[in-house]
JSON list of C-alpha atoms and ligand atoms in Angstrom, two decimals:
[
{"chain": "A", "resi": 14, "resn": "MET", "atom": "CA", "xyz": [0.00, 0.00, 0.00]},
{"chain": "A", "resi": 15, "resn": "THR", "atom": "CA", "xyz": [1.35, 3.47, -0.88]},
{"chain": "A", "resi": 16, "resn": "SER", "atom": "CA", "xyz": [1.81, 6.16, 1.78]},
{"chain": "A", "resi": 17, "resn": "VAL", "atom": "CA", "xyz": [-1.09, 8.08, 0.24]},
{"chain": "A", "resi": 18, "resn": "GLU", "atom": "CA", "xyz": [-3.33, 5.01, 0.60]},
{"chain": "A", "resi": 19, "resn": "LEU", "atom": "CA", "xyz": [-2.18, 4.53, 4.21]},
{"chain": "A", "resi": 20, "resn": "ASP", "atom": "CA", "xyz": [-3.08, 8.19, 4.89]},
{"chain": "A", "resi": 21, "resn": "LEU", "atom": "CA", "xyz": [-6.48, 7.70, 3.26]},
{"chain": "A", "resi": 22, "resn": "ARG", "atom": "CA", "xyz": [-7.17, 4.62, 5.42]},
{"chain": "A", "resi": 23, "resn": "ARG", "atom": "CA", "xyz": [-6.13, 6.48, 8.58]},
{"chain": "A", "resi": 24, "resn": "VAL", "atom": "CA", "xyz": [-8.23, 9.53, 7.84]},
{"chain": "A", "resi": 25, "resn": "TYR", "atom": "CA", "xyz": [-11.28, 7.60, 6.49]},
{"chain": "A", "resi": 26, "resn": "GLY", "atom": "CA", "xyz": [-11.05, 5.59, 9.74]},
{"chain": "A", "resi": 27, "resn": "ALA", "atom": "CA", "xyz": [-11.72, 8.75, 11.77]},
{"chain": "A", "resi": 28, "resn": "TYR", "atom": "CA", "xyz": [-15.32, 8.44, 10.60]},
{"chain": "A", "resi": 29, "resn": "PRO", "atom": "CA", "xyz": [-17.10, 5.99, 12.94]},
{"chain": "A", "resi": 30, "resn": "THR", "atom": "CA", "xyz": [-19.47, 3.48, 11.34]},
{"chain": "A", "resi": 31, "resn": "GLY", "atom": "CA", "xyz": [-21.47, 0.41, 12.25]},
{"chain": "A", "resi": 32, "resn": "VAL", "atom": "CA", "xyz": [-20.62, -3.05, 10.95]},
{"chain": "A", "resi": 33, "resn": "ALA", "atom": "CA", "xyz": [-22.94, -4.94, 8.59]},
{"chain": "A", "resi": 34, "resn": "VAL", "atom": "CA", "xyz": [-22.73, -8.50, 7.29]},
{"chain": "A", "resi": 35, "resn": "VAL", "atom": "CA", "xyz": [-23.76, -8.93, 3.64]},
{"chain": "A", "resi": 36, "resn": "ALA", "atom": "CA", "xyz": [-24.53, -12.61, 3.07]},
{"chain": "A", "resi": 37, "resn": "GLY", "atom": "CA", "xyz": [-26.40, -15.22, 1.07]},
{"chain": "A", "resi": 38, "resn": "LEU", "atom": "CA", "xyz": [-26.74, -18.96, 0.57]},
{"chain": "A", "resi": 39, "resn": "VAL", "atom": "CA", "xyz": [-24.45, -20.47, -2.06]},
{"chain": "A", "resi": 40, "resn": "ASP", "atom": "CA", "xyz": [-24.79, -24.25, -2.54]},
{"chain": "A", "resi": 41, "resn": "ASP", "atom": "CA", "xyz": [-26.65, -24.36, 0.81]},
{"chain": "A", "resi": 42, "resn": "ARG", "atom": "CA", "xyz": [-23.71, -22.76, 2.62]},
{"chain": "A", "resi": 43, "resn": "PRO", "atom": "CA", "xyz": [-23.56, -19.24, 4.08]},
{"chain": "A", "resi": 44, "resn": "VAL", "atom": "CA", "xyz": [-21.23, -16.89, 2.19]},
{"chain": "A", "resi": 45, "resn": "GLY", "atom": "CA", "xyz": [-20.61, -13.28, 3.15]},
{"chain": "A", "resi": 46, "resn": "ILE", "atom": "CA", "xyz": [-18.43, -10.31, 3.93]},
{"chain": "A", "resi": 47, "resn": "ALA", "atom": "CA", "xyz": [-18.38, -7.74, 6.71]},
{"chain": "A", "resi": 48, "resn": "ALA", "atom": "CA", "xyz": [-18.94, -4.17, 5.54]},
{"chain": "A", "resi": 49, "resn": "SER", "atom": "CA", "xyz": [-18.41, -0.88, 7.35]},
{"chain": "A", "resi": 50, "resn": "SER", "atom": "CA", "xyz": [-19.56, 0.97, 4.21]},
{"chain": "A", "resi": 51, "resn": "PHE", "atom": "CA", "xyz": [-23.28, 0.19, 4.67]},
{"chain": "A", "resi": 52, "resn": "VAL", "atom": "CA", "xyz": [-25.39, 3.33, 4.21]},
{"chain": "A", "resi": 53, "resn": "PRO", "atom": "CA", "xyz": [-29.18, 3.80, 4.09]},
{"chain": "A", "resi": 54, "resn": "VAL", "atom": "CA", "xyz": [-29.90, 5.68, 0.83]},
{"chain": "A", "resi": 55, "resn": "SER", "atom": "CA", "xyz": [-33.60, 6.22, 0.11]},
{"chain": "A", "resi": 56, "resn": "LEU", "atom": "CA", "xyz": [-37.04, 5.86, 1.70]},
{"chain": "A", "resi": 57, "resn": "ASP", "atom": "CA", "xyz": [-39.13, 5.82, -1.50]},
{"chain": "A", "resi": 58, "resn": "PRO", "atom": "CA", "xyz": [-38.13, 3.49, -3.02]},
{"chain": "A", "resi": 59, "resn": "PRO", "atom": "CA", "xyz": [-36.40, 1.82, -0.06]},
{"chain": "A", "resi": 60, "resn": "LEU", "atom": "CA", "xyz": [-32.70, 1.58, -0.97]},
{"chain": "A", "resi": 61, "resn": "VAL", "atom": "CA", "xyz": [-29.48, 0.96, 0.95]},
{"chain": "A", "resi": 62, "resn": "SER", "atom": "CA", "xyz": [-25.91, 0.72, -0.31]},
{"chain": "A", "resi": 63, "resn": "VAL", "atom": "CA", "xyz": [-22.59, -1.00, 0.39]},
{"chain": "A", "resi": 64, "resn": "CYS", "atom": "CA", "xyz": [-19.20, -0.34, -1.27]},
{"chain": "A", "resi": 65, "resn": "VAL", "atom": "CA", "xyz": [-17.45, -3.57, -2.30]},
{"chain": "A", "resi": 66, "resn": "ALA", "atom": "CA", "xyz": [-13.76, -3.74, -3.21]},
{"chain": "A", "resi": 67, "resn": "HIS", "atom": "CA", "xyz": [-12.93, -5.03, -6.69]},
{"chain": "A", "resi": 68, "resn": "THR", "atom": "CA", "xyz": [-10.50, -7.42, -4.98]},
{"chain": "A", "resi": 69, "resn": "SER", "atom": "CA", "xyz": [-13.33, -9.22, -3.15]},
{"chain": "A", "resi": 70, "resn": "THR", "atom": "CA", "xyz": [-13.40, -12.91, -4.02]},
{"chain": "A", "resi": 71, "resn": "THR", "atom": "CA", "xyz": [-16.74, -13.34, -2.23]},
{"chain": "A", "resi": 72, "resn": "TRP", "atom": "CA", "xyz": [-18.76, -10.66, -4.02]},
{"chain": "A", "resi": 73, "resn": "PRO", "atom": "CA", "xyz": [-18.76, -12.56, -7.37]},
{"chain": "A", "resi": 74, "resn": "LEU", "atom": "CA", "xyz": [-20.47, -15.44, -5.49]},
{"chain": "A", "resi": 75, "resn": "LEU", "atom": "CA", "xyz": [-23.10, -13.16, -3.93]},
{"chain": "A", "resi": 76, "resn": "ARG", "atom": "CA", "xyz": [-23.81, -10.96, -6.97]},
{"chain": "A", "resi": 77, "resn": "PRO", "atom": "CA", "xyz": [-25.88, -13.55, -8.95]},
{"chain": "A", "resi": 78, "resn": "LEU", "atom": "CA", "xyz": [-28.17, -14.34, -5.98]},
{"chain": "A", "resi": 79, "resn": "PRO", "atom": "CA", "xyz": [-31.81, -13.19, -6.20]},
{"chain": "A", "resi": 80, "resn": "ARG", "atom": "CA", "xyz": [-31.80, -12.04, -2.57]},
{"chain": "A", "resi": 81, "resn": "ILE", "atom": "CA", "xyz": [-28.99, -11.00, -0.23]},
{"chain": "A", "resi": 82, "resn": "GLY", "atom": "CA", "xyz": [-29.25, -10.43, 3.52]},
{"chain": "A", "resi": 83, "resn": "ILE", "atom": "CA", "xyz": [-27.72, -7.49, 5.35]},
{"chain": "A", "resi": 84, "resn": "SER", "atom": "CA", "xyz": [-27.42, -7.75, 9.14]},
{"chain": "A", "resi": 85, "resn": "VAL", "atom": "CA", "xyz": [-26.40, -4.79, 11.30]},
{"chain": "A", "resi": 86, "resn": "LEU", "atom": "CA", "xyz": [-24.26, -6.17, 14.10]},
{"chain": "A", "resi": 87, "resn": "GLY", "atom": "CA", "xyz": [-24.92, -5.56, 17.76]},
{"chain": "A", "resi": 88, "resn": "ALA", "atom": "CA", "xyz": [-22.14, -4.90, 20.28]},
{"chain": "A", "resi": 89, "resn": "HIS", "atom": "CA", "xyz": [-22.30, -8.58, 21.33]},
{"chain": "A", "resi": 90, "resn": "GLN", "atom": "CA", "xyz": [-21.40, -9.71, 17.77]},
{"chain": "A", "resi": 91, "resn": "GLU", "atom": "CA", "xyz": [-17.75, -8.63, 17.54]},
{"chain": "A", "resi": 92, "resn": "HIS", "atom": "CA", "xyz": [-16.74, -12.27, 16.94]},
{"chain": "A", "resi": 93, "resn": "ALA", "atom": "CA", "xyz": [-19.00, -12.39, 13.87]},
{"chain": "A", "resi": 94, "resn": "GLY", "atom": "CA", "xyz": [-17.62, -9.08, 12.56]},
{"chain": "A", "resi": 95, "resn": "ARG", "atom": "CA", "xyz": [-14.02, -10.25, 12.92]},
{"chain": "A", "resi": 96, "resn": "ARG", "atom": "CA", "xyz": [-14.62, -13.72, 11.55]},
{"chain": "A", "resi": 97, "resn": "ILE", "atom": "CA", "xyz": [-16.80, -12.81, 8.55]},
{"chain": "A", "resi": 98, "resn": "GLY", "atom": "CA", "xyz": [-14.55, -9.81, 7.83]},
{"chain": "A", "resi": 99, "resn": "SER", "atom": "CA", "xyz": [-11.53, -12.13, 7.57]},
{"chain": "A", "resi": 100, "resn": "ARG", "atom": "CA", "xyz": [-10.33, -14.44, 4.83]},
{"chain": "A", "resi": 101, "resn": "ALA", "atom": "CA", "xyz": [-10.86, -17.52, 7.03]},
{"chain": "A", "resi": 102, "resn": "PRO", "atom": "CA", "xyz": [-12.20, -20.53, 5.11]},
{"chain": "A", "resi": 103, "resn": "ASP", "atom": "CA", "xyz": [-15.17, -21.12, 7.44]},
{"chain": "A", "resi": 104, "resn": "ARG", "atom": "CA", "xyz": [-16.19, -17.58, 8.34]},
{"chain": "A", "resi": 105, "resn": "PHE", "atom": "CA", "xyz": [-19.52, -18.57, 9.86]},
{"chain": "A", "resi": 106, "resn": "ALA", "atom": "CA", "xyz": [-17.94, -20.89, 12.47]},
{"chain": "A", "resi": 107, "resn": "GLY", "atom": "CA", "xyz": [-19.36, -19.98, 15.86]},
{"chain": "A", "resi": 108, "resn": "VAL", "atom": "CA", "xyz": [-21.84, -17.56, 14.27]},
{"chain": "A", "resi": 109, "resn": "ASP", "atom": "CA", "xyz": [-25.59, -18.16, 14.68]},
{"chain": "A", "resi": 110, "resn": "TRP", "atom": "CA", "xyz": [-27.40, -17.52, 11.39]},
{"chain": "A", "resi": 111, "resn": "ARG", "atom": "CA", "xyz": [-30.59, -18.40, 9.57]},
{"chain": "A", "resi": 112, "resn": "SER", "atom": "CA", "xyz": [-31.65, -18.33, 5.94]},
{"chain": "A", "resi": 113, "resn": "THR", "atom": "CA", "xyz": [-34.91, -17.18, 4.38]},
{"chain": "A", "resi": 114, "resn": "SER", "atom": "CA", "xyz": [-36.76, -19.14, 1.70]},
{"chain": "A", "resi": 115, "resn": "ASP", "atom": "CA", "xyz": [-35.29, -16.73, -0.88]},
{"chain": "A", "resi": 116, "resn": "GLY", "atom": "CA", "xyz": [-31.70, -17.50, 0.20]},
{"chain": "A", "resi": 117, "resn": "CYS", "atom": "CA", "xyz": [-30.88, -14.46, 2.32]},
{"chain": "A", "resi": 118, "resn": "VAL", "atom": "CA", "xyz": [-28.49, -15.23, 5.15]},
{"chain": "A", "resi": 119, "resn": "LEU", "atom": "CA", "xyz": [-29.24, -13.21, 8.29]},
{"chain": "A", "resi": 120, "resn": "LEU", "atom": "CA", "xyz": [-27.42, -13.29, 11.62]},
{"chain": "A", "resi": 121, "resn": "ASP", "atom": "CA", "xyz": [-29.46, -14.23, 14.67]},
{"chain": "A", "resi": 122, "resn": "ASP", "atom": "CA", "xyz": [-29.79, -11.48, 17.28]},
{"chain": "A", "resi": 123, "resn": "ALA", "atom": "CA", "xyz": [-28.51, -8.74, 14.96]},
{"chain": "A", "resi": 124, "resn": "ALA", "atom": "CA", "xyz": [-29.51, -5.18, 15.82]},
{"chain": "A", "resi": 125, "resn": "ALA", "atom": "CA", "xyz": [-31.30, -4.89, 12.46]},
{"chain": "A", "resi": 126, "resn": "TRP", "atom": "CA", "xyz": [-31.70, -6.85, 9.23]},
{"chain": "A", "resi": 127, "resn": "PHE", "atom": "CA", "xyz": [-32.63, -6.21, 5.60]},
{"chain": "A", "resi": 128, "resn": "ASP", "atom": "CA", "xyz": [-33.82, -8.69, 2.95]},
{"chain": "A", "resi": 129, "resn": "CYS", "atom": "CA", "xyz": [-32.51, -7.18, -0.30]},
{"chain": "A", "resi": 130, "resn": "SER", "atom": "CA", "xyz": [-31.98, -7.60, -4.04]},
{"chain": "A", "resi": 131, "resn": "ILE", "atom": "CA", "xyz": [-29.38, -5.76, -6.10]},
{"chain": "A", "resi": 132, "resn": "GLU", "atom": "CA", "xyz": [-30.86, -2.64, -7.73]},
{"chain": "A", "resi": 133, "resn": "GLN", "atom": "CA", "xyz": [-27.79, -1.06, -9.27]},
{"chain": "A", "resi": 134, "resn": "GLN", "atom": "CA", "xyz": [-24.02, -1.41, -9.25]},
{"chain": "A", "resi": 135, "resn": "VAL", "atom": "CA", "xyz": [-21.83, 1.63, -9.98]},
{"chain": "A", "resi": 136, "resn": "ARG", "atom": "CA", "xyz": [-18.11, 1.28, -10.63]},
{"chain": "A", "resi": 137, "resn": "SER", "atom": "CA", "xyz": [-16.30, 3.85, -8.51]},
{"chain": "A", "resi": 138, "resn": "GLY", "atom": "CA", "xyz": [-12.50, 3.78, -8.26]},
{"chain": "A", "resi": 139, "resn": "ASP", "atom": "CA", "xyz": [-11.33, 0.50, -6.74]},
{"chain": "A", "resi": 140, "resn": "HIS", "atom": "CA", "xyz": [-14.81, -0.28, -5.33]},
{"chain": "A", "resi": 141, "resn": "ASP", "atom": "CA", "xyz": [-18.32, -0.81, -6.67]},
{"chain": "A", "resi": 142, "resn": "ILE", "atom": "CA", "xyz": [-21.14, 1.12, -5.02]},
{"chain": "A", "resi": 143, "resn": "VAL", "atom": "CA", "xyz": [-23.83, -1.55, -4.77]},
{"chain": "A", "resi": 144, "resn": "VAL", "atom": "CA", "xyz": [-27.37, -0.20, -4.32]},
{"chain": "A", "resi": 145, "resn": "PHE", "atom": "CA", "xyz": [-29.84, -2.70, -2.84]},
{"chain": "A", "resi": 146, "resn": "ARG", "atom": "CA", "xyz": [-33.64, -2.60, -2.89]},
{"chain": "A", "resi": 147, "resn": "VAL", "atom": "CA", "xyz": [-35.10, -3.50, 0.50]},
{"chain": "A", "resi": 148, "resn": "HIS", "atom": "CA", "xyz": [-37.96, -6.06, 0.43]},
{"chain": "A", "resi": 149, "resn": "ASP", "atom": "CA", "xyz": [-38.29, -6.65, 4.16]},
{"chain": "A", "resi": 150, "resn": "LEU", "atom": "CA", "xyz": [-36.59, -5.36, 7.29]},
{"chain": "A", "resi": 151, "resn": "ASP", "atom": "CA", "xyz": [-36.73, -5.13, 11.04]},
{"chain": "A", "resi": 152, "resn": "ALA", "atom": "CA", "xyz": [-34.75, -3.82, 13.99]},
{"chain": "A", "resi": 153, "resn": "VAL", "atom": "CA", "xyz": [-34.54, -4.84, 17.62]},
{"chain": "A", "resi": 154, "resn": "PRO", "atom": "CA", "xyz": [-34.99, -1.63, 19.63]},
{"chain": "A", "resi": 155, "resn": "GLY", "atom": "CA", "xyz": [-32.47, -1.13, 22.42]},
{"chain": "A", "resi": 156, "resn": "THR", "atom": "CA", "xyz": [-29.78, -3.43, 20.94]},
{"chain": "A", "resi": 157, "resn": "PRO", "atom": "CA", "xyz": [-26.47, -1.60, 21.42]},
{"chain": "A", "resi": 158, "resn": "PRO", "atom": "CA", "xyz": [-24.56, -1.40, 18.10]},
{"chain": "A", "resi": 159, "resn": "LEU", "atom": "CA", "xyz": [-21.07, -2.63, 17.25]},
{"chain": "A", "resi": 160, "resn": "VAL", "atom": "CA", "xyz": [-18.98, 0.37, 16.15]},
{"chain": "A", "resi": 161, "resn": "PHE", "atom": "CA", "xyz": [-15.94, 0.39, 13.86]},
{"chain": "A", "resi": 162, "resn": "HIS", "atom": "CA", "xyz": [-13.56, 3.33, 14.36]},
{"chain": "A", "resi": 163, "resn": "ALA", "atom": "CA", "xyz": [-9.84, 3.85, 13.66]},
{"chain": "A", "resi": 164, "resn": "SER", "atom": "CA", "xyz": [-9.54, 0.22, 12.49]},
{"chain": "A", "resi": 165, "resn": "ALA", "atom": "CA", "xyz": [-10.89, -1.12, 15.81]},
{"chain": "A", "resi": 166, "resn": "PHE", "atom": "CA", "xyz": [-14.18, -2.61, 17.02]},
{"chain": "A", "resi": 167, "resn": "ARG", "atom": "CA", "xyz": [-15.71, -0.42, 19.74]},
{"chain": "A", "resi": 168, "resn": "ARG", "atom": "CA", "xyz": [-18.91, 0.03, 21.68]},
{"chain": "A", "resi": 169, "resn": "LEU", "atom": "CA", "xyz": [-20.99, 3.04, 22.61]},
{"chain": "A", "resi": 170, "resn": "THR", "atom": "CA", "xyz": [-20.39, 3.72, 26.30]},
{"chain": "B", "resi": 204, "resn": "LIG", "atom": "C1", "xyz": [-14.99, -4.23, 10.11]},
{"chain": "B", "resi": 204, "resn": "LIG", "atom": "C2", "xyz": [-14.78, -4.58, 8.66]},
{"chain": "B", "resi": 204, "resn": "LIG", "atom": "C3", "xyz": [-15.38, -3.82, 7.68]},
{"chain": "B", "resi": 204, "resn": "LIG", "atom": "C4", "xyz": [-15.22, -4.12, 6.33]},
{"chain": "B", "resi": 204, "resn": "LIG", "atom": "N1", "xyz": [-15.85, -3.35, 5.40]},
{"chain": "B", "resi": 204, "resn": "LIG", "atom": "C5", "xyz": [-15.71, -3.64, 4.09]},
{"chain": "B", "resi": 204, "resn": "LIG", "atom": "C6", "xyz": [-16.42, -2.88, 3.10]},
{"chain": "B", "resi": 204, "resn": "LIG", "atom": "O1", "xyz": [-17.15, -1.96, 3.40]},
{"chain": "B", "resi": 204, "resn": "LIG", "atom": "N2", "xyz": [-16.25, -3.24, 1.79]},
{"chain": "B", "resi": 204, "resn": "LIG", "atom": "C7", "xyz": [-15.44, -4.28, 1.41]},
{"chain": "B", "resi": 204, "resn": "LIG", "atom": "O2", "xyz": [-15.33, -4.55, 0.21]},
{"chain": "B", "resi": 204, "resn": "LIG", "atom": "N3", "xyz": [-14.77, -5.03, 2.33]},
{"chain": "B", "resi": 204, "resn": "LIG", "atom": "C8", "xyz": [-14.90, -4.75, 3.65]},
{"chain": "B", "resi": 204, "resn": "LIG", "atom": "N4", "xyz": [-14.26, -5.51, 4.58]},
{"chain": "B", "resi": 204, "resn": "LIG", "atom": "C9", "xyz": [-13.50, -6.69, 4.12]},
{"chain": "B", "resi": 204, "resn": "LIG", "atom": "C10", "xyz": [-14.43, -7.88, 3.82]},
{"chain": "B", "resi": 204, "resn": "LIG", "atom": "O3", "xyz": [-15.24, -8.20, 4.93]},
{"chain": "B", "resi": 204, "resn": "LIG", "atom": "C11", "xyz": [-13.64, -9.15, 3.43]},
{"chain": "B", "resi": 204, "resn": "LIG", "atom": "O4", "xyz": [-12.67, -9.42, 4.40]},
{"chain": "B", "resi": 204, "resn": "LIG", "atom": "C12", "xyz": [-12.97, -8.94, 2.10]},
{"chain": "B", "resi": 204, "resn": "LIG", "atom": "O5", "xyz": [-13.99, -8.79, 1.14]},
{"chain": "B", "resi": 204, "resn": "LIG", "atom": "C13", "xyz": [-12.02, -10.09, 1.73]},
{"chain": "B", "resi": 204, "resn": "LIG", "atom": "O6", "xyz": [-12.68, -11.29, 1.60]},
{"chain": "B", "resi": 204, "resn": "LIG", "atom": "P1", "xyz": [-13.15, -11.86, 0.18]},
{"chain": "B", "resi": 204, "resn": "LIG", "atom": "O7", "xyz": [-11.98, -11.92, -0.74]},
{"chain": "B", "resi": 204, "resn": "LIG", "atom": "O8", "xyz": [-13.71, -13.18, 0.54]},
{"chain": "B", "resi": 204, "resn": "LIG", "atom": "O9", "xyz": [-14.20, -10.92, -0.36]},
{"chain": "B", "resi": 204, "resn": "LIG", "atom": "C14", "xyz": [-14.41, -5.22, 5.94]},
{"chain": "B", "resi": 204, "resn": "LIG", "atom": "C15", "xyz": [-13.80, -6.02, 6.94]},
{"chain": "B", "resi": 204, "resn": "LIG", "atom": "C16", "xyz": [-13.99, -5.70, 8.29]},
{"chain": "B", "resi": 204, "resn": "LIG", "atom": "C17", "xyz": [-13.34, -6.56, 9.34]}
]
């Protein structure tokens, strides 16, 4: 990584975000990535977005799926964020998840979840901005969120 890219990472990291898991069923197995770039976009129509790196080896597996799940992690789900955000072969080990009849993979006890399909994908630098249409969603009020800031998992205290 160049020194400019290291600076960009450091300064982008000053912006605190949540952590989402973007996942689906591929050959009856859960496949997914962690994403700090999740952003709600629009109310009408309901749209959310995630930026996915062109280097992702998992996104080409998720992209053809009719439905993709997005789970917003709670503070108690740091293990899931670390594991699914890694390149480990079995990223869902020790993670409780469920699938919908449409093949969304959602994490149990997440702070919020979205059942989505891909609406639009815009090439933007070394990432794609993926816009998802939301078909169903819910949140568990009072669940404290997992926060990602300065390259570290944190909690609101
Ligand atoms: C907290 C956290 C946030 C992440 N956010 C993103 C993101 O927004 N976009 C992205 O493409 N990768 C993100 N990653 C990396 C992916 O989760 C995953 O590790 C990466 O896509 C490499 O795996 P793959 O080759 O299987 O896709 C994040 C990782 C972590 C731990």
